[in-house]
């Protein structure tokens, strides 16, 4: 869960490769269609996510953690 309660947009980073797997978008409250906004495209560990001010993004982790 990524939350931006501030007045400015910001960039967040997903956890790095140490966690393994990818991240799938569930919803983005800043989009016109929040549940379609992320399109189900997988995001790689360590990738950047742009968070619009006063918004929330939920991603789901897929894959197994590395040991």
PDB file of C-alpha atoms in Angstrom:
ATOM      1  CA  UNK A   1       0.000   0.000   0.000  1.00  0.00           C
ATOM      2  CA  UNK A   2       1.443   3.342  -1.077  1.00  0.00           C
ATOM      3  CA  UNK A   3      -0.142   6.454   0.394  1.00  0.00           C
ATOM      4  CA  UNK A   4       0.567  10.094  -0.398  1.00  0.00           C
ATOM      5  CA  UNK A   5      -1.283  12.330   2.075  1.00  0.00           C
ATOM      6  CA  UNK A   6       0.756  15.369   1.081  1.00  0.00           C
ATOM      7  CA  UNK A   7      -0.059  18.253  -1.240  1.00  0.00           C
ATOM      8  CA  UNK A   8       2.786  17.440  -3.668  1.00  0.00           C
ATOM      9  CA  UNK A   9       3.222  14.505  -6.044  1.00  0.00           C
ATOM     10  CA  UNK A  10       6.051  12.138  -5.157  1.00  0.00           C
ATOM     11  CA  UNK A  11       7.890   9.073  -6.364  1.00  0.00           C
ATOM     12  CA  UNK A  12       8.006   5.861  -4.323  1.00  0.00           C
ATOM     13  CA  UNK A  13      10.108   2.739  -4.923  1.00  0.00           C
ATOM     14  CA  UNK A  14       8.901  -0.826  -4.593  1.00  0.00           C
ATOM     15  CA  UNK A  15      10.989  -3.192  -2.455  1.00  0.00           C
ATOM     16  CA  UNK A  16      14.117  -4.428  -4.204  1.00  0.00           C
ATOM     17  CA  UNK A  17      14.983  -7.808  -5.679  1.00  0.00           C
ATOM     18  CA  UNK A  18      15.665  -9.296  -2.221  1.00  0.00           C
ATOM     19  CA  UNK A  19      11.915  -9.918  -1.834  1.00  0.00           C
ATOM     20  CA  UNK A  20      11.593 -11.668  -5.227  1.00  0.00           C
ATOM     21  CA  UNK A  21       8.632 -11.764  -7.560  1.00  0.00           C
ATOM     22  CA  UNK A  22       6.776  -8.872  -9.136  1.00  0.00           C
ATOM     23  CA  UNK A  23       3.991  -6.479  -8.128  1.00  0.00           C
ATOM     24  CA  UNK A  24       0.554  -6.240  -9.763  1.00  0.00           C
ATOM     25  CA  UNK A  25      -1.564  -3.115  -9.508  1.00  0.00           C
ATOM     26  CA  UNK A  26      -4.929  -3.456  -7.757  1.00  0.00           C
ATOM     27  CA  UNK A  27      -6.099   0.181  -7.710  1.00  0.00           C
ATOM     28  CA  UNK A  28      -4.996   3.808  -7.937  1.00  0.00           C
ATOM     29  CA  UNK A  29      -7.338   6.393  -6.383  1.00  0.00           C
ATOM     30  CA  UNK A  30      -5.924   9.216  -8.555  1.00  0.00           C
ATOM     31  CA  UNK A  31      -7.202   7.606 -11.772  1.00  0.00           C
ATOM     32  CA  UNK A  32     -10.560   8.193 -13.446  1.00  0.00           C
ATOM     33  CA  UNK A  33     -11.216   4.418 -13.228  1.00  0.00           C
ATOM     34  CA  UNK A  34      -9.286   3.418 -10.081  1.00  0.00           C
ATOM     35  CA  UNK A  35      -9.564  -0.353 -10.564  1.00  0.00           C
ATOM     36  CA  UNK A  36      -8.559  -0.212 -14.248  1.00  0.00           C
ATOM     37  CA  UNK A  37      -5.820   2.377 -13.874  1.00  0.00           C
ATOM     38  CA  UNK A  38      -2.827   0.095 -13.458  1.00  0.00           C
ATOM     39  CA  UNK A  39      -3.933  -2.321 -16.144  1.00  0.00           C
ATOM     40  CA  UNK A  40      -2.707  -5.406 -14.340  1.00  0.00           C
ATOM     41  CA  UNK A  41       0.796  -4.873 -15.717  1.00  0.00           C
ATOM     42  CA  UNK A  42       3.477  -6.430 -13.519  1.00  0.00           C
ATOM     43  CA  UNK A  43       6.024  -4.084 -12.012  1.00  0.00           C
ATOM     44  CA  UNK A  44       9.547  -5.231 -11.266  1.00  0.00           C
ATOM     45  CA  UNK A  45      11.081  -5.101  -7.786  1.00  0.00           C
ATOM     46  CA  UNK A  46      12.762  -1.744  -7.197  1.00  0.00           C
ATOM     47  CA  UNK A  47      10.728   0.067  -9.858  1.00  0.00           C
ATOM     48  CA  UNK A  48       9.374   3.561  -9.297  1.00  0.00           C
ATOM     49  CA  UNK A  49       5.710   4.448  -8.785  1.00  0.00           C
ATOM     50  CA  UNK A  50       4.438   8.018  -9.222  1.00  0.00           C
ATOM     51  CA  UNK A  51       2.004   9.006  -6.475  1.00  0.00           C
ATOM     52  CA  UNK A  52      -0.284  11.950  -7.142  1.00  0.00           C
ATOM     53  CA  UNK A  53      -1.000  14.190  -4.152  1.00  0.00           C
ATOM     54  CA  UNK A  54      -3.737  12.900  -1.834  1.00  0.00           C
ATOM     55  CA  UNK A  55      -3.830   9.466  -3.477  1.00  0.00           C
ATOM     56  CA  UNK A  56      -3.377   5.803  -2.665  1.00  0.00           C
ATOM     57  CA  UNK A  57      -2.074   2.889  -4.752  1.00  0.00           C
ATOM     58  CA  UNK A  58      -2.491  -0.749  -3.800  1.00  0.00           C
ATOM     59  CA  UNK A  59      -0.239  -3.402  -5.328  1.00  0.00           C
ATOM     60  CA  UNK A  60      -0.264  -7.167  -4.839  1.00  0.00           C
ATOM     61  CA  UNK A  61       2.978  -9.149  -4.567  1.00  0.00           C
ATOM     62  CA  UNK A  62       3.230 -12.191  -6.822  1.00  0.00           C
ATOM     63  CA  UNK A  63       5.968 -14.774  -6.676  1.00  0.00           C
ATOM     64  CA  UNK A  64       7.951 -16.401  -3.940  1.00  0.00           C
ATOM     65  CA  UNK A  65      10.376 -14.580  -1.645  1.00  0.00           C
ATOM     66  CA  UNK A  66      14.020 -15.409  -2.210  1.00  0.00           C
ATOM     67  CA  UNK A  67      15.995 -16.950   0.621  1.00  0.00           C
TER      68      UNK A  67
END
